[in-house]
């Protein structure tokens, strides 16, 4: 499981022109793009959620847990793109939807269980993500 985290001053994910999840401009938060591979499981999803919740990348070296920062979770199978050969990425390392969807949901639920306010995209949908990267700060998490 991989999570690309961006510190944001605002973010929104839309499907079909409708906003389905957002971090409003009045609060600093985190956008978490989550990719799943074949060997991932719920235990790894929980460990990554804990890591993200306590990661000190917000202003003044605080974590989302310190300031109750909202988190927008968006599934992103392309985090497992293999671009080593040719010009067309291979997606073989990305888990199929039947495996990935429950693990992205488990990641979001683990964050909620830790006390996070979590918004999400729609798994498998064509999503449009808008964000204002604050800093910019972008961190790649992987266990």
PDB file of C-alpha atoms in Angstrom:
ATOM      1  CA  UNK A   1       0.000   0.000   0.000  1.00  0.00           C
ATOM      2  CA  UNK A   2       1.250   3.429  -0.947  1.00  0.00           C
ATOM      3  CA  UNK A   3      -0.053   6.808   0.131  1.00  0.00           C
ATOM      4  CA  UNK A   4       0.948  10.044  -1.541  1.00  0.00           C
ATOM      5  CA  UNK A   5       0.126  12.769   0.983  1.00  0.00           C
ATOM      6  CA  UNK A   6      -0.203  16.442   0.191  1.00  0.00           C
ATOM      7  CA  UNK A   7      -0.617  19.157   2.780  1.00  0.00           C
ATOM      8  CA  UNK A   8      -3.470  21.293   1.477  1.00  0.00           C
ATOM      9  CA  UNK A   9      -5.216  24.509   2.362  1.00  0.00           C
ATOM     10  CA  UNK A  10      -8.226  23.225   0.398  1.00  0.00           C
ATOM     11  CA  UNK A  11      -9.121  20.211  -1.730  1.00  0.00           C
ATOM     12  CA  UNK A  12     -12.180  18.736  -3.387  1.00  0.00           C
ATOM     13  CA  UNK A  13     -13.008  15.618  -5.366  1.00  0.00           C
ATOM     14  CA  UNK A  14     -15.901  15.611  -7.811  1.00  0.00           C
ATOM     15  CA  UNK A  15     -17.678  12.893  -9.747  1.00  0.00           C
ATOM     16  CA  UNK A  16     -19.961  13.881 -12.607  1.00  0.00           C
ATOM     17  CA  UNK A  17     -19.752  17.546 -11.647  1.00  0.00           C
ATOM     18  CA  UNK A  18     -20.848  16.899  -8.037  1.00  0.00           C
ATOM     19  CA  UNK A  19     -18.465  17.412  -5.109  1.00  0.00           C
ATOM     20  CA  UNK A  20     -18.347  14.141  -3.160  1.00  0.00           C
ATOM     21  CA  UNK A  21     -15.603  15.040  -0.675  1.00  0.00           C
ATOM     22  CA  UNK A  22     -13.805  18.230   0.313  1.00  0.00           C
ATOM     23  CA  UNK A  23     -11.476  20.018   2.676  1.00  0.00           C
ATOM     24  CA  UNK A  24     -12.782  23.553   2.992  1.00  0.00           C
ATOM     25  CA  UNK A  25     -10.452  26.559   2.626  1.00  0.00           C
ATOM     26  CA  UNK A  26     -10.856  27.561   6.270  1.00  0.00           C
ATOM     27  CA  UNK A  27      -8.886  24.544   7.516  1.00  0.00           C
ATOM     28  CA  UNK A  28      -5.485  23.056   6.732  1.00  0.00           C
ATOM     29  CA  UNK A  29      -5.707  19.355   5.968  1.00  0.00           C
ATOM     30  CA  UNK A  30      -4.266  16.408   4.096  1.00  0.00           C
ATOM     31  CA  UNK A  31      -5.086  14.901   0.728  1.00  0.00           C
ATOM     32  CA  UNK A  32      -4.203  11.193   0.761  1.00  0.00           C
ATOM     33  CA  UNK A  33      -3.971   9.441  -2.608  1.00  0.00           C
ATOM     34  CA  UNK A  34      -4.046   5.711  -1.808  1.00  0.00           C
ATOM     35  CA  UNK A  35      -2.768   2.871  -3.994  1.00  0.00           C
ATOM     36  CA  UNK A  36      -3.091  -0.835  -3.194  1.00  0.00           C
ATOM     37  CA  UNK A  37      -0.995  -3.776  -4.388  1.00  0.00           C
ATOM     38  CA  UNK A  38      -1.677  -7.518  -4.314  1.00  0.00           C
ATOM     39  CA  UNK A  39       0.042  -8.302  -0.998  1.00  0.00           C
ATOM     40  CA  UNK A  40      -1.687  -5.585   1.061  1.00  0.00           C
ATOM     41  CA  UNK A  41      -4.051  -6.347   3.909  1.00  0.00           C
ATOM     42  CA  UNK A  42      -6.138  -4.579   6.569  1.00  0.00           C
ATOM     43  CA  UNK A  43      -3.276  -4.602   9.077  1.00  0.00           C
ATOM     44  CA  UNK A  44      -1.113  -2.619   6.664  1.00  0.00           C
ATOM     45  CA  UNK A  45      -4.007  -0.222   5.997  1.00  0.00           C
ATOM     46  CA  UNK A  46      -4.341   0.400   9.757  1.00  0.00           C
ATOM     47  CA  UNK A  47      -0.574   0.947  10.205  1.00  0.00           C
ATOM     48  CA  UNK A  48      -0.471   3.434   7.332  1.00  0.00           C
ATOM     49  CA  UNK A  49      -3.516   5.251   8.715  1.00  0.00           C
ATOM     50  CA  UNK A  50      -1.770   5.580  12.090  1.00  0.00           C
ATOM     51  CA  UNK A  51       1.395   6.818  10.368  1.00  0.00           C
ATOM     52  CA  UNK A  52      -0.532   9.418   8.379  1.00  0.00           C
ATOM     53  CA  UNK A  53      -2.574  10.587  11.402  1.00  0.00           C
ATOM     54  CA  UNK A  54       0.584  11.262  13.437  1.00  0.00           C
ATOM     55  CA  UNK A  55       2.874  12.463  10.636  1.00  0.00           C
ATOM     56  CA  UNK A  56       4.207  15.916  11.562  1.00  0.00           C
ATOM     57  CA  UNK A  57       3.931  17.724   8.240  1.00  0.00           C
ATOM     58  CA  UNK A  58       1.419  20.437   9.104  1.00  0.00           C
ATOM     59  CA  UNK A  59       2.310  23.981  10.181  1.00  0.00           C
ATOM     60  CA  UNK A  60       4.633  24.254  13.185  1.00  0.00           C
ATOM     61  CA  UNK A  61       5.546  20.552  12.869  1.00  0.00           C
ATOM     62  CA  UNK A  62       2.118  19.406  13.994  1.00  0.00           C
ATOM     63  CA  UNK A  63       0.237  16.323  12.891  1.00  0.00           C
ATOM     64  CA  UNK A  64      -3.363  15.891  11.811  1.00  0.00           C
ATOM     65  CA  UNK A  65      -3.927  14.296  15.227  1.00  0.00           C
ATOM     66  CA  UNK A  66      -2.591  17.416  16.980  1.00  0.00           C
ATOM     67  CA  UNK A  67      -5.030  19.828  15.322  1.00  0.00           C
ATOM     68  CA  UNK A  68      -7.846  17.504  14.179  1.00  0.00           C
ATOM     69  CA  UNK A  69      -7.031  18.291  10.545  1.00  0.00           C
ATOM     70  CA  UNK A  70      -9.454  16.834   7.999  1.00  0.00           C
ATOM     71  CA  UNK A  71      -8.238  14.186   5.556  1.00  0.00           C
ATOM     72  CA  UNK A  72      -9.509  13.610   2.031  1.00  0.00           C
ATOM     73  CA  UNK A  73      -8.880   9.997   0.918  1.00  0.00           C
ATOM     74  CA  UNK A  74      -8.881   9.269  -2.824  1.00  0.00           C
ATOM     75  CA  UNK A  75      -8.116   5.875  -4.379  1.00  0.00           C
ATOM     76  CA  UNK A  76      -5.280   6.059  -6.912  1.00  0.00           C
ATOM     77  CA  UNK A  77      -4.232   2.795  -8.558  1.00  0.00           C
ATOM     78  CA  UNK A  78      -1.762   4.718 -10.735  1.00  0.00           C
ATOM     79  CA  UNK A  79       0.604   4.950  -7.746  1.00  0.00           C
ATOM     80  CA  UNK A  80       1.622   1.421  -8.756  1.00  0.00           C
ATOM     81  CA  UNK A  81       2.463   2.315 -12.363  1.00  0.00           C
ATOM     82  CA  UNK A  82       5.593   0.640 -13.703  1.00  0.00           C
ATOM     83  CA  UNK A  83       7.245   2.937 -16.233  1.00  0.00           C
ATOM     84  CA  UNK A  84      10.591   1.124 -16.479  1.00  0.00           C
ATOM     85  CA  UNK A  85      10.026  -0.122 -20.022  1.00  0.00           C
ATOM     86  CA  UNK A  86       8.566   1.558 -23.037  1.00  0.00           C
ATOM     87  CA  UNK A  87       6.185   4.490 -23.102  1.00  0.00           C
ATOM     88  CA  UNK A  88       3.063   2.814 -21.768  1.00  0.00           C
ATOM     89  CA  UNK A  89       2.835   2.229 -18.003  1.00  0.00           C
ATOM     90  CA  UNK A  90       2.096  -1.252 -16.733  1.00  0.00           C
ATOM     91  CA  UNK A  91      -0.537  -1.548 -14.002  1.00  0.00           C
ATOM     92  CA  UNK A  92       0.296  -5.160 -13.047  1.00  0.00           C
ATOM     93  CA  UNK A  93       1.409  -4.206  -9.541  1.00  0.00           C
ATOM     94  CA  UNK A  94      -1.911  -2.499  -8.764  1.00  0.00           C
ATOM     95  CA  UNK A  95      -4.426  -4.733  -7.017  1.00  0.00           C
ATOM     96  CA  UNK A  96      -7.725  -5.334  -8.836  1.00  0.00           C
ATOM     97  CA  UNK A  97     -10.744  -3.382  -7.656  1.00  0.00           C
ATOM     98  CA  UNK A  98     -12.200  -6.306  -5.701  1.00  0.00           C
ATOM     99  CA  UNK A  99      -9.044  -6.343  -3.543  1.00  0.00           C
ATOM    100  CA  UNK A 100      -8.270  -2.625  -3.490  1.00  0.00           C
ATOM    101  CA  UNK A 101     -11.694  -1.156  -2.745  1.00  0.00           C
ATOM    102  CA  UNK A 102     -12.161  -2.759   0.691  1.00  0.00           C
ATOM    103  CA  UNK A 103      -8.591  -1.851   1.662  1.00  0.00           C
ATOM    104  CA  UNK A 104      -9.012   1.815   0.719  1.00  0.00           C
ATOM    105  CA  UNK A 105     -12.224   1.756   2.758  1.00  0.00           C
ATOM    106  CA  UNK A 106     -10.372   0.088   5.663  1.00  0.00           C
ATOM    107  CA  UNK A 107      -7.721   2.824   5.503  1.00  0.00           C
ATOM    108  CA  UNK A 108     -10.409   5.536   5.706  1.00  0.00           C
ATOM    109  CA  UNK A 109     -12.216   3.698   8.530  1.00  0.00           C
ATOM    110  CA  UNK A 110      -8.953   3.291  10.468  1.00  0.00           C
ATOM    111  CA  UNK A 111      -8.435   7.057  10.248  1.00  0.00           C
ATOM    112  CA  UNK A 112     -11.982   7.650  11.497  1.00  0.00           C
ATOM    113  CA  UNK A 113     -11.329   5.225  14.342  1.00  0.00           C
ATOM    114  CA  UNK A 114      -8.340   7.346  15.343  1.00  0.00           C
ATOM    115  CA  UNK A 115     -10.564  10.427  15.485  1.00  0.00           C
ATOM    116  CA  UNK A 116     -10.040  11.910  12.020  1.00  0.00           C
ATOM    117  CA  UNK A 117     -12.708  13.694  10.026  1.00  0.00           C
ATOM    118  CA  UNK A 118     -12.417  11.822   6.723  1.00  0.00           C
ATOM    119  CA  UNK A 119     -13.980  12.591   3.371  1.00  0.00           C
ATOM    120  CA  UNK A 120     -13.539  10.272   0.389  1.00  0.00           C
ATOM    121  CA  UNK A 121     -13.768  10.030  -3.345  1.00  0.00           C
ATOM    122  CA  UNK A 122     -15.749   7.297  -5.117  1.00  0.00           C
ATOM    123  CA  UNK A 123     -13.751   4.145  -5.777  1.00  0.00           C
ATOM    124  CA  UNK A 124     -13.379   3.351  -9.480  1.00  0.00           C
ATOM    125  CA  UNK A 125     -15.106   6.541 -10.628  1.00  0.00           C
ATOM    126  CA  UNK A 126     -13.662   9.094 -13.004  1.00  0.00           C
ATOM    127  CA  UNK A 127     -12.811  11.715 -10.384  1.00  0.00           C
ATOM    128  CA  UNK A 128     -11.659  15.289 -10.746  1.00  0.00           C
ATOM    129  CA  UNK A 129      -9.427  16.374  -7.876  1.00  0.00           C
ATOM    130  CA  UNK A 130      -8.764  20.030  -7.157  1.00  0.00           C
ATOM    131  CA  UNK A 131      -6.322  21.133  -4.503  1.00  0.00           C
ATOM    132  CA  UNK A 132      -4.186  23.931  -3.221  1.00  0.00           C
ATOM    133  CA  UNK A 133      -0.946  22.292  -2.104  1.00  0.00           C
ATOM    134  CA  UNK A 134       0.242  24.212   0.953  1.00  0.00           C
ATOM    135  CA  UNK A 135       3.995  24.696   1.104  1.00  0.00           C
ATOM    136  CA  UNK A 136       4.124  22.788  -1.209  1.00  0.00           C
ATOM    137  CA  UNK A 137       4.453  19.707   0.950  1.00  0.00           C
ATOM    138  CA  UNK A 138       4.124  16.258  -0.637  1.00  0.00           C
ATOM    139  CA  UNK A 139       5.248  13.063   1.113  1.00  0.00           C
ATOM    140  CA  UNK A 140       5.246   9.459  -0.061  1.00  0.00           C
ATOM    141  CA  UNK A 141       4.321   6.837   2.590  1.00  0.00           C
ATOM    142  CA  UNK A 142       4.917   3.134   2.180  1.00  0.00           C
ATOM    143  CA  UNK A 143       5.426   0.286   4.642  1.00  0.00           C
TER     144      UNK A 143
END
